[in-house]
Coordinates of C-alpha atoms in Angstrom, one line a residue:
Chain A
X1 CA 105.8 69.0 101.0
X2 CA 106.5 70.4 97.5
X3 CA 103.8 70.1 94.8
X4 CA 104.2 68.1 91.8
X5 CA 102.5 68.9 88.9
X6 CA 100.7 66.6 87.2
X7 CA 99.1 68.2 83.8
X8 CA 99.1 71.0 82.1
X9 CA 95.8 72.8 81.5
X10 CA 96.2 75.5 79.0
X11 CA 99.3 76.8 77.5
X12 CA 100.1 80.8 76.5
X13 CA 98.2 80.3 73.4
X14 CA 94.9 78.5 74.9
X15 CA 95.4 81.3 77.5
X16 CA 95.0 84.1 75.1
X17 CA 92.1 82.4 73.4
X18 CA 90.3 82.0 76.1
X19 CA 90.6 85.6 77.3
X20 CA 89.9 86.9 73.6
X21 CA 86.8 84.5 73.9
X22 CA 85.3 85.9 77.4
X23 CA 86.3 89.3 75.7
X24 CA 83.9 88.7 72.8
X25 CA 81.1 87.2 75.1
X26 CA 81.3 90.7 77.3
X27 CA 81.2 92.8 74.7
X28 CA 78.6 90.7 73.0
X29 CA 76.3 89.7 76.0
X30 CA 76.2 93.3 77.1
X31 CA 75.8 95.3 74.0
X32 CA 78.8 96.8 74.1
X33 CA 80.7 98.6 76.6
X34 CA 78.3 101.4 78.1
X35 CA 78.7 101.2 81.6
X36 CA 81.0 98.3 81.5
X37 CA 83.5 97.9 84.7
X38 CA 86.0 95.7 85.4
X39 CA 86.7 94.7 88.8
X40 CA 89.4 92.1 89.8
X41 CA 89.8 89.9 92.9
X42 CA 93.2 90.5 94.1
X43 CA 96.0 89.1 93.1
X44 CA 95.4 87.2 89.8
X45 CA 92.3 88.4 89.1
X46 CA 93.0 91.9 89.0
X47 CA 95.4 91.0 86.5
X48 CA 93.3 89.1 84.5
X49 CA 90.8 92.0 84.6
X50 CA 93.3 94.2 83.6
X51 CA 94.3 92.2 80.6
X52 CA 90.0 91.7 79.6
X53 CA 89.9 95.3 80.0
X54 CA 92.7 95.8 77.3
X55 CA 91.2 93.3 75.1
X56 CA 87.6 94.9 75.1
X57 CA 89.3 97.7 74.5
X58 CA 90.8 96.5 71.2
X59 CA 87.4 95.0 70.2
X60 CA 85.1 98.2 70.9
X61 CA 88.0 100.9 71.2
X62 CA 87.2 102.2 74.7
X63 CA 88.2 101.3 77.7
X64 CA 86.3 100.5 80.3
X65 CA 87.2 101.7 84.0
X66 CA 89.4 98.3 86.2
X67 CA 89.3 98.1 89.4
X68 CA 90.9 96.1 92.6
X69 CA 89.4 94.1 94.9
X70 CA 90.5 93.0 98.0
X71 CA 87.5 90.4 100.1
X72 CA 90.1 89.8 103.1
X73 CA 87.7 91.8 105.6
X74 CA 84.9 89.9 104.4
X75 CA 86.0 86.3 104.5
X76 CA 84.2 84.0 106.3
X77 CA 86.2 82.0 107.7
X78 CA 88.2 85.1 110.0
X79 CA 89.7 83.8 113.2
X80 CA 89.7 80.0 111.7
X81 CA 93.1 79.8 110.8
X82 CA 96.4 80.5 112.7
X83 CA 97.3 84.3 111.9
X84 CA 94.5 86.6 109.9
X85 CA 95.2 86.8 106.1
X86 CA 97.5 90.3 105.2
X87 CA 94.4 92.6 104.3
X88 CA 95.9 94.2 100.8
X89 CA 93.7 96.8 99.9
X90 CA 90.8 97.7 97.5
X91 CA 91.4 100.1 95.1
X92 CA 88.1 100.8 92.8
X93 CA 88.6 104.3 91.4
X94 CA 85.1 104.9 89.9
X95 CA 81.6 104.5 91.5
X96 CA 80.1 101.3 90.8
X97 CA 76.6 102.5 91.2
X98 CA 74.8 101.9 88.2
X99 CA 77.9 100.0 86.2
X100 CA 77.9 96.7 85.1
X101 CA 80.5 94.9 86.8
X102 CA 82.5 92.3 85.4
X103 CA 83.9 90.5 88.7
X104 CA 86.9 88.8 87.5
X105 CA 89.0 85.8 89.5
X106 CA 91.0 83.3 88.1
X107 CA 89.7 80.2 90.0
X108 CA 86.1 79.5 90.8
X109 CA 86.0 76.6 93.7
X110 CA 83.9 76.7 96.7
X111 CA 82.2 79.8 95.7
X112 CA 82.9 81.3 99.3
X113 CA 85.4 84.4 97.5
X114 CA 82.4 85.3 95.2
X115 CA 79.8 85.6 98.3
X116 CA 82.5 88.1 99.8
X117 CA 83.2 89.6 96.7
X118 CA 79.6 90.4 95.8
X119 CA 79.0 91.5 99.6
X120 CA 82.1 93.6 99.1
X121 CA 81.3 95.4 95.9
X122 CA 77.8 95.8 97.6
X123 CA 79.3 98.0 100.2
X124 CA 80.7 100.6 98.1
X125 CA 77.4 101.2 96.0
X126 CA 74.7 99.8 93.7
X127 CA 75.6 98.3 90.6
X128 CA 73.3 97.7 87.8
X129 CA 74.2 94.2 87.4
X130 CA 77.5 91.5 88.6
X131 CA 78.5 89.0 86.5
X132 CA 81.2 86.6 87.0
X133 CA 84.3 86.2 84.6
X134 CA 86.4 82.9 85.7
X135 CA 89.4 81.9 84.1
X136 CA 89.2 78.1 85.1
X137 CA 85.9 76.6 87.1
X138 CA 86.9 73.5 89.2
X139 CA 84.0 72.6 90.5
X140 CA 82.9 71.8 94.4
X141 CA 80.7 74.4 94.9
X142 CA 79.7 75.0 98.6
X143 CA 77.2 78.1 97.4
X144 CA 74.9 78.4 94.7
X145 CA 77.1 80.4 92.5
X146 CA 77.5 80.4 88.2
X147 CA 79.8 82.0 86.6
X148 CA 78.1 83.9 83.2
X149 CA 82.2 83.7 81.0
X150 CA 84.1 81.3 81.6
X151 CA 88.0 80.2 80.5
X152 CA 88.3 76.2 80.9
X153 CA 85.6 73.7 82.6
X154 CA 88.0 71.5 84.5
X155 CA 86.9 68.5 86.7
X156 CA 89.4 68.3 89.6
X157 CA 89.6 66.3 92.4
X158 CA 89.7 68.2 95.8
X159 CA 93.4 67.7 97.0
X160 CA 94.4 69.0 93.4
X161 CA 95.7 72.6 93.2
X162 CA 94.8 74.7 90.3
X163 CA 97.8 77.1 89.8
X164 CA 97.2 79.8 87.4
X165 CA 100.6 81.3 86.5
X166 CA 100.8 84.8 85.1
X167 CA 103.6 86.4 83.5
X168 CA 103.6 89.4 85.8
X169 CA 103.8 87.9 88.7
X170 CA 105.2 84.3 87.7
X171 CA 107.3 85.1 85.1
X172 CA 105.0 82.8 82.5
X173 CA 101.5 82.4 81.4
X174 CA 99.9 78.8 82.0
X175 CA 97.5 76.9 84.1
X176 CA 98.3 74.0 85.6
X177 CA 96.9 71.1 88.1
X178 CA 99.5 70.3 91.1
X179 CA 99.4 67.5 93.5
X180 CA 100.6 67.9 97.0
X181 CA 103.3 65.3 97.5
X182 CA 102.8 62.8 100.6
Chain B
X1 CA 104.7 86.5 107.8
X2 CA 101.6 86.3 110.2
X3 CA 101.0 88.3 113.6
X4 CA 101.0 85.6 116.4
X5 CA 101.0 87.8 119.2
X6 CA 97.9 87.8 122.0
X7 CA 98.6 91.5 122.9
X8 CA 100.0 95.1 121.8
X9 CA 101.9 96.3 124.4
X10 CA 104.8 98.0 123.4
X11 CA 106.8 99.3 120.5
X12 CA 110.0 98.2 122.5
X13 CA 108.9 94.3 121.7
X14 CA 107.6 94.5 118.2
X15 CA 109.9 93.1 115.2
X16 CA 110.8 95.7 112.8
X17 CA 108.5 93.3 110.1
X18 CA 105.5 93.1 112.7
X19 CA 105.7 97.4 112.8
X20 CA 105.6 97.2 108.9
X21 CA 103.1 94.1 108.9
X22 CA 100.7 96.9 111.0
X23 CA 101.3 100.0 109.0
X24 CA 100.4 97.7 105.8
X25 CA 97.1 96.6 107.2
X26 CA 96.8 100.4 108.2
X27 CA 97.2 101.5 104.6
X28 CA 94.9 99.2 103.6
X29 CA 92.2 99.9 106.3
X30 CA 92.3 103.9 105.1
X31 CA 89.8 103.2 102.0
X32 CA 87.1 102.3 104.2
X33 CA 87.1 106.4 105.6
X34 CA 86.5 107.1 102.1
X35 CA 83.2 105.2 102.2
X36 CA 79.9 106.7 101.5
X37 CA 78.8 103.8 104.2
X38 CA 82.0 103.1 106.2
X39 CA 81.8 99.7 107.7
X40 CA 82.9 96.5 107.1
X41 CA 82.3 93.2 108.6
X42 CA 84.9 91.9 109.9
X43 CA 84.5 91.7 113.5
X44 CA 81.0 91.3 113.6
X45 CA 79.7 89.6 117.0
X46 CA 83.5 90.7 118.6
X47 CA 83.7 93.0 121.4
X48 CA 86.0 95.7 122.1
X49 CA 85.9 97.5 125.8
X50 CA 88.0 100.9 125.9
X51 CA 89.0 100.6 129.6
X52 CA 90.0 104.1 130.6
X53 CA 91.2 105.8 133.7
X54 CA 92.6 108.9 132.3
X55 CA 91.1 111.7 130.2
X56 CA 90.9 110.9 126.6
X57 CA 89.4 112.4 123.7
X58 CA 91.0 111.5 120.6
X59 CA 92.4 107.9 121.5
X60 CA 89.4 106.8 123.2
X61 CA 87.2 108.3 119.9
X62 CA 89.5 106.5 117.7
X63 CA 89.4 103.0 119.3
X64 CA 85.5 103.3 119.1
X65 CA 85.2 104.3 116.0
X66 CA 87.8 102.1 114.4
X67 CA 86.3 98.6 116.4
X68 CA 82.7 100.4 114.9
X69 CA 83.8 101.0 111.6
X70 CA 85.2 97.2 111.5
X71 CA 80.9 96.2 113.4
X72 CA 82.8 95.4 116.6
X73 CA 80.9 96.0 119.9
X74 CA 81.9 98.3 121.4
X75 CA 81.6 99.2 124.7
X76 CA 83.3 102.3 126.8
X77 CA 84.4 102.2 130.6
X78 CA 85.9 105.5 132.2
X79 CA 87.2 105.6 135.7
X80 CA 84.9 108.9 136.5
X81 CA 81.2 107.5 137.9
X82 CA 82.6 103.7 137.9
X83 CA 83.3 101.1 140.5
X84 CA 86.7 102.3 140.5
X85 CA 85.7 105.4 142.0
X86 CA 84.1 103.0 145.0
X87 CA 87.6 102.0 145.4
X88 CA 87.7 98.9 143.4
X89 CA 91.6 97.5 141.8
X90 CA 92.6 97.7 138.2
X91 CA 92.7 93.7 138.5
X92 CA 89.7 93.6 139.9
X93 CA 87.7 95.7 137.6
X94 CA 89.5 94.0 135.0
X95 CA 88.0 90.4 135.5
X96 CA 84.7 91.4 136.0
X97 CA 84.6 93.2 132.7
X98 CA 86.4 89.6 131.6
X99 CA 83.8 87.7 132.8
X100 CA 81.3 89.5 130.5
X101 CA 83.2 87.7 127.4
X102 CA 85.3 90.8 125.3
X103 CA 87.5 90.0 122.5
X104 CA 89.5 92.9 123.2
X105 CA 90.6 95.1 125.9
X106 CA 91.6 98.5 125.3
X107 CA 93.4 99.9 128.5
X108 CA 94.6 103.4 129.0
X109 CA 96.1 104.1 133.0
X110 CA 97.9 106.4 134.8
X111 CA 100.9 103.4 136.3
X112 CA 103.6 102.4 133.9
X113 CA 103.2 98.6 133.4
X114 CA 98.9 98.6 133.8
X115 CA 98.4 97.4 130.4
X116 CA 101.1 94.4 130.9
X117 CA 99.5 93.7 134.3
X118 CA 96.2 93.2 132.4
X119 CA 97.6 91.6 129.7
X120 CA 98.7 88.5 132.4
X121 CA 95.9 88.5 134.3
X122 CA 93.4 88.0 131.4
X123 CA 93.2 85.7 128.3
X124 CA 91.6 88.3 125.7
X125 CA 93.8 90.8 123.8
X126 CA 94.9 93.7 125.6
X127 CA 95.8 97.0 123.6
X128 CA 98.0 99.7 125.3
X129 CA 96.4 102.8 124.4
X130 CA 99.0 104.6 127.1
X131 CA 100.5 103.6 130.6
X132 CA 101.9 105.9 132.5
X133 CA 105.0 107.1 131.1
X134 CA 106.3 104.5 129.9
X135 CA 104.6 103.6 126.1
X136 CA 101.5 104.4 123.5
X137 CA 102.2 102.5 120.9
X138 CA 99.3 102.9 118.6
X139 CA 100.5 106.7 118.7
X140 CA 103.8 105.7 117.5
X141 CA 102.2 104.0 115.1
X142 CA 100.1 106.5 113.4
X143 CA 103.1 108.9 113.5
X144 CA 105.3 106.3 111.6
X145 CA 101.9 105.9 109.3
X146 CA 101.8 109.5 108.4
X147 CA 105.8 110.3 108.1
X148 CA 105.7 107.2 106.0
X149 CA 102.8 108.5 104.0
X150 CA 104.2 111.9 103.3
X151 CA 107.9 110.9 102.4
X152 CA 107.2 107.2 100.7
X153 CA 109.4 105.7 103.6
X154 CA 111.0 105.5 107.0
X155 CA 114.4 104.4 106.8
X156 CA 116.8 107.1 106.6
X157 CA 114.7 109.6 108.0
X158 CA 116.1 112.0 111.0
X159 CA 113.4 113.1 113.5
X160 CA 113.7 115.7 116.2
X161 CA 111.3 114.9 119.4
X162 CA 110.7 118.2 121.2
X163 CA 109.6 119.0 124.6
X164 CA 109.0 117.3 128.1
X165 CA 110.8 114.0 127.0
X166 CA 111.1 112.9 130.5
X167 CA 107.0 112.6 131.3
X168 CA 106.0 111.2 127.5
X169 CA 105.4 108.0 126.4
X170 CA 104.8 109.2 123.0
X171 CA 108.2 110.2 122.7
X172 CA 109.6 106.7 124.2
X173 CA 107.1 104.5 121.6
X174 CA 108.5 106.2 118.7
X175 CA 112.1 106.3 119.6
X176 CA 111.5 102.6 119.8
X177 CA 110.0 102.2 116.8
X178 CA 112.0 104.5 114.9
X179 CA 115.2 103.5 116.0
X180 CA 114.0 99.7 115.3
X181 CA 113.4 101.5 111.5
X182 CA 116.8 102.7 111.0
X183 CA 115.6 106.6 111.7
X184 CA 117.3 109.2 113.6
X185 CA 116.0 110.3 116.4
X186 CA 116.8 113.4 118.2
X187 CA 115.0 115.0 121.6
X188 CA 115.2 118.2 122.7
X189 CA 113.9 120.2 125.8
X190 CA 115.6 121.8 128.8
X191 CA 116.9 119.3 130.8
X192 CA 114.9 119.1 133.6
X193 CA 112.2 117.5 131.3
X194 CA 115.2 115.2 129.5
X195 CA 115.5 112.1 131.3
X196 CA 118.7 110.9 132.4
X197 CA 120.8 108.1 130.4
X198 CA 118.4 108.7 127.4
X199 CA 121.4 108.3 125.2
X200 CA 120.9 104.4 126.1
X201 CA 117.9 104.6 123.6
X202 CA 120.2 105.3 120.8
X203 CA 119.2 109.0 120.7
X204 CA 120.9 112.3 120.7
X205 CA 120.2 114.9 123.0
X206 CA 120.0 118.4 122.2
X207 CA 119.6 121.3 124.0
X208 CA 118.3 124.3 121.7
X209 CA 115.3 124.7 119.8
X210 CA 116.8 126.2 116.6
X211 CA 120.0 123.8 116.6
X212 CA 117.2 120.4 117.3
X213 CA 115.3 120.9 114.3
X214 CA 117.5 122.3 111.3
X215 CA 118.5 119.7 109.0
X216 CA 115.7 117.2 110.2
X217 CA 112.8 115.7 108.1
X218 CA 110.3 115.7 110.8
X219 CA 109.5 117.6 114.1
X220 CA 107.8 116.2 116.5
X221 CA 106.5 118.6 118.8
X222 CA 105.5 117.6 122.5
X223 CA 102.3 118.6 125.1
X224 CA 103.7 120.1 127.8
X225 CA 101.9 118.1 130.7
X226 CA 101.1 120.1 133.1
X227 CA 99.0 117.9 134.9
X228 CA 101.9 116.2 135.4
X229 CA 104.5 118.5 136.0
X230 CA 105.1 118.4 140.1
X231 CA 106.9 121.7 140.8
X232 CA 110.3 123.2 140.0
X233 CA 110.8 121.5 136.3
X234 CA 110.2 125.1 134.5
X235 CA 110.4 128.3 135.7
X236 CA 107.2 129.5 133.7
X237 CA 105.0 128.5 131.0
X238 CA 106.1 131.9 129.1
X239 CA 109.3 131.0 129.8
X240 CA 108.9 127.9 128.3
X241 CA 107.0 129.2 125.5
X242 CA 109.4 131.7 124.6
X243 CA 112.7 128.9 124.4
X244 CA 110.9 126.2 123.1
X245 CA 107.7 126.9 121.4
X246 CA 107.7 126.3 118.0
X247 CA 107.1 129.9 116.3
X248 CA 107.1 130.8 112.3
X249 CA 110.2 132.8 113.4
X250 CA 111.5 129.7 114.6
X251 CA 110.6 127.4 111.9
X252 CA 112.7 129.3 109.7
X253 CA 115.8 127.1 110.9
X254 CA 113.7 124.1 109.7
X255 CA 113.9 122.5 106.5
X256 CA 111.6 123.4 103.3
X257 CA 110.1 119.7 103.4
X258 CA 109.8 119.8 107.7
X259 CA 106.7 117.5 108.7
X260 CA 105.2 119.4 111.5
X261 CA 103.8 117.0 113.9
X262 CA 101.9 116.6 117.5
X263 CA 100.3 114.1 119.2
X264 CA 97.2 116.4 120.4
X265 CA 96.0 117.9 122.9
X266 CA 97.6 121.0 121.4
X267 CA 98.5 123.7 123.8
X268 CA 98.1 126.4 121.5
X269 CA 100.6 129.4 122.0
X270 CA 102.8 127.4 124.1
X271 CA 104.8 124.1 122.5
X272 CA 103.1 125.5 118.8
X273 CA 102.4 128.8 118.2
X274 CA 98.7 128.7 115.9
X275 CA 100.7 129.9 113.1
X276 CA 102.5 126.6 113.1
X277 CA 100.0 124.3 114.3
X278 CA 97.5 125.3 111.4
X279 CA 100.4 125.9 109.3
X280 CA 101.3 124.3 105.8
X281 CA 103.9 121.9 107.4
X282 CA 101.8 120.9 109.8
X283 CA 100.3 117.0 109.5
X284 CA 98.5 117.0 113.0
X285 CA 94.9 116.0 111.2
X286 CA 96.6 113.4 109.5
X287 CA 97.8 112.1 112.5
X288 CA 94.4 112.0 113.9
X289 CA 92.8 110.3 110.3
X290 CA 95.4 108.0 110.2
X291 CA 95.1 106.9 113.9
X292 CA 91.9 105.1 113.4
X293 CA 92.9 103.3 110.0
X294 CA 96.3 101.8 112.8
X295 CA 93.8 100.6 115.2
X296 CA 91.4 98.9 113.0
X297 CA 94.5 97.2 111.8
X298 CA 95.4 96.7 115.7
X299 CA 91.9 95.3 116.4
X300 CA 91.5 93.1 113.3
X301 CA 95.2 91.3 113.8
X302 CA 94.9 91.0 117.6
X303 CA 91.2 89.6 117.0
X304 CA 92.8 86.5 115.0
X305 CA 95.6 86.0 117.1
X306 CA 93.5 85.7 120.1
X307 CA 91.1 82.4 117.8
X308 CA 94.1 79.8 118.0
X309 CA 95.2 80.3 121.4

C-alpha cells in the first residue's frame, strides 16, 4: 500500500515564510529572547526548532538554547500496538526551570504528542511558560490543546497523511497531503 | 525493526539487531539517571517480581530500581524465609506468584535452564538475571553497553575473559554476544577452570596472564567462585592470586587504552589487586550505572511484547 499524494501544501519558499513568520511572532509575543528555549519533538521537530532557533537568532542576534525531545516513554497508547516504539532519546542540555519554552513539532493532530510532551518537559523542571510552535495544524483534536504560532491551517480528512519533508532528513523541503492507496 | 519476543533468556538466541535494538533503548534510558526526579511513566500499573534463589546485591538492586525508575511495581521474592524454604518447587512457587497477575518475572537460580523452565510454564515475561552456569544476559549486556560507550563501537574489538571460565555464565553470555558482534574473544585461566571444547564457541584459549591480555582492548576480569568451587580445581587462593590476579605489575603487558572490567562481587587482592580495581583503566562503576539503564530497556521492550500475545 504505497501513498499517493494528492496536493501539495507549501513549497520551499511558503516553507521559509512561514518559519520567518512564527520567528517574528516569538520574538514579538515574548519581548524578545530573555529566557527563550527551544525545545523540539523528535524527529522533525527538533529540526524545525533548530532552524526557528537560527532564525531568532538572525532577528534578535542571540541564540537561544534548542533542545530534543523524545515523548516515547510517555505515550499513551504503550502496549497498544504490536512492538513498543524505539525510545530515541531526549537530549535538553539546559535547565528548563524558569525558561520559556517554545515546544516545537511539525504536525499538530490529535493533540495526544503535546499532552506527553508537556508531561515530559514537566519532569525535568519548571518552566515559566510552554507554548506551542506547529508547522501545519490538521485538525481532529482528541484534547483540548491550541497551538499559540502556527505554519499552515490545513483541513484534512482523517485517512489523509500530512508528510512534512525536510531537507536533512528527506533530501527536500515541502509539505504535502498523501493518500493511502486501497 | 521491533522486539517480538515474550522473554530474555539468553544471549545465544538474540539477533545481532535485537542486541543492538537493546543497547539503543539502553542509551537512551541513561538520561533519566541524570534526573533531578528520576522516573518516568512508562510502566505505570505494571508489575515486575525479582524471583531470586541466590544471593544478589547488585542485579537484584538494579532490576528494582530500573522497573522503579520506569513506576513499575515492584515487588522482591528471595528464596531465604520463603515457601521455598518449606520445600515448595520452582514451578510451583512460580504459578502462585503468576496467579497474583505480574507483567514481568525476573528469575535468578542456581539450575542451568530455571529461567527457560519458567519462561514455558508461565505466560508473562520472564527475564534471566542468571541460571546456573549457563547465561546472564543482562550482564553481557551492560558490558557490551559500556565497551561500546568508551570505544564508540563493538565490532572489531578483541576481549580477553579471565578467570574460572568453566563455572561463569557471565563469561558464556558475552562470548555469545560478542562473537554474534564480530569481536574477539579470548579466555584465559588454568585449565581446570577452562571448560573443555570451548573452542566450539569460536574463542581462543590461553593459558598465561601476561600473554591473554597484551594486545587486547578490553579485559574482562572474573570472580573466582568459591562457593562454587567443589575441591581440587586450584591448589590455593594465593596461588591463584599470584598467577592470575590482575596486579599493576601485570597490567603493564596491557595496552595504554585497556578497559578494565568485572562483573562484581570483587574479590579484592585476589582476581584484581585494589590498585587495578580502583585504577584509571578500570570501568567497573560504569558497569554497574549502565546495568540499570539495560534493564529498564529490558523491562520496557518485554512489557510491549507481552500486550499482543
Amino acid at each position: 500500500m504505497k501513498p499517493r499524494e494528492k496536493a501539495q501544501v507549501l513549497d520551499e519558499t511558503a516553507l521559509e515564510r512561514a518559519l520567518i513568520r512564527i520567528a517574528h511572532e516569538i520574538v514579538e509575543k515574548n519581548g524578545g529572547t530573555t529566557d527563550l528555549a527551544f525545545v523540539g519533538l523528535r524527529t522533525r521537530g527538533v529540526t524545525l526548532a533548530q532552524r526557528l532557533a537560527e532564525r531568532v537568532t538572525g532577528i534578535e542576534g542571540v541564540k537561544p538554547p534548542v533542545g530534543a525531545l523524545d515523548i516515547t516513554l510517555y505515550r499513551d497508547d504503550l502496549g497498544l500496538k504490536a512492538a513498543q516504539p524505539v525510545v530515541r532519546g531526549t537530549e535538553i542540555p539546559f535547565d528548563v526551570t524558569g525558561k520559556i519554552v517554545i515546544l516545537v513539532d511539525d504536525v499538530l493532530f490529535t493533540g495526544r504528542t503535546i499532552r506527553a510532551a508537556l508531561d515530559a518537559i514537566m519532569d525535568l523542571g519548571r518552566p515559566r511558560a510552554i507554548q506551542l510552535a506547529i508547522l501545519v495544524d490538521r485538525g481532529h483534536r482528541e484534547l483540548p490543546i491550541r497551538p499559540d504560532y502556527v505554519g499552515k491551517n490545513l483541513p484534512t480528512s482523517r485517512r489523509e497523511v500530512v508528510a512534512v519533508r525536510l531537507r536533512e532528513h528527506d533530501g527536500e523541503d515541502r509539505v504535502v497531503i498523501e493518500e493511502p492507496e486501497e | 525493526m521491533g522486539w517480538m519476543r515474550k522473554d530474555l533468556l539468553t544471549m545465544q538466541e538474540l539477533e545481532p539487531a535485537e542486541i543492538g535494538l537493546i543497547l539503543d533503548t539502553a542509551a537512551s534510558m541513561k538520561e533519566i539517571a541524570g534526573r533531578e526526579i528520576k522516573k518516568v511513566p512508562t510502566l505505570r500499573g505494571r508489575t515486575v517480581v525479582n524471583l531470586f534463589y541466590e544471593a544478589s546485591t547488585r542485579t537484584r538492586t538494579s532490576f528494582e530500581i530500573a522497573g522503579k525508575w520506569l513506576s513499575a511495581d515492584v515487588v522482591n521474592w528471595s528464596a531465604a524465609g520463603s515457601s521455598a524454604a518449606k520445600g515448595e518447587t520452582l514451578l510451583d512457587t512460580a504459578k502462585n506468584i503468576e496467579a497474583m497477575s505480574p507483567d514481568v518475572v525476573v528469575v535468578r537460580h542456581g539450575a542451568s535452564g530455571a529461567a527457560q523452565l519458567l519462561a514455558r510454564a508461565l505466560e508473562c515475561a520472564v527475564v534471566n538475571a542468571g541460571d546456573g552456569a549457563h547465561e546472564h544476559p543482562t550482564q553481557a549486556l551492560l558490558d557490551l553497553l559500556t565497551i561500546r560507550d568508551k570505544k564508540g563501537h563493538l565490532e572489531g574489538l578483541s576481549v580477553a575473559i579471565v578467570g574460572d571460565i568453566a563455572h561463569s555464565r557471565v563469561a558464556r553470555s558475552n562470548i555469545h554476544g560478542m562473537k554474534k558482534l564480530g569481536m574477539t574473544v579470548t579466555v584465559a585461566g588454568p585449565p581446570t577452570l577452562i571448560p573443555p571444547f570451548v573452542q566450539e564457541l569460536g574463542v581462543k584459549v590461553c593459558h598465561r596472564l601476561e600473554e591473554a591480555i597484551a594486545d587486547v582492548d578490553v579485559v574482562m576480569m572474573l570472580r573466582l567462585q568459591a562457593e562454587r568451587m567443589t575441591g581440587g580445581l586450584i591448589p590455593s587462593l594465593r596461588e591463584y592470586a599470584r598467577y592470575w590476579g590482575l596486579t599493576r605489575a601485570s597490567l603493564s603487558a596491557a595496552r595504554q587504552d585497556v578497559l578494565i572490567m568485572h562483573p562484581g562481587p570483587v574479590n579484592r587482592g585476589i582476581e584484581l589487586a585494589p590498585e587495578v580495581a580502583d585504577g584509571p583503566y578500570s570501568v567497573i562503576l560504569d558497569q554497574v550505572a549502565n546495568g540499570v539503564a539495560v534493564r529498564m530497556a529490558v523491562l520496557y521492550l518485554l512489557a510491549g511484547a507481552r500486550a499482543q500475545a
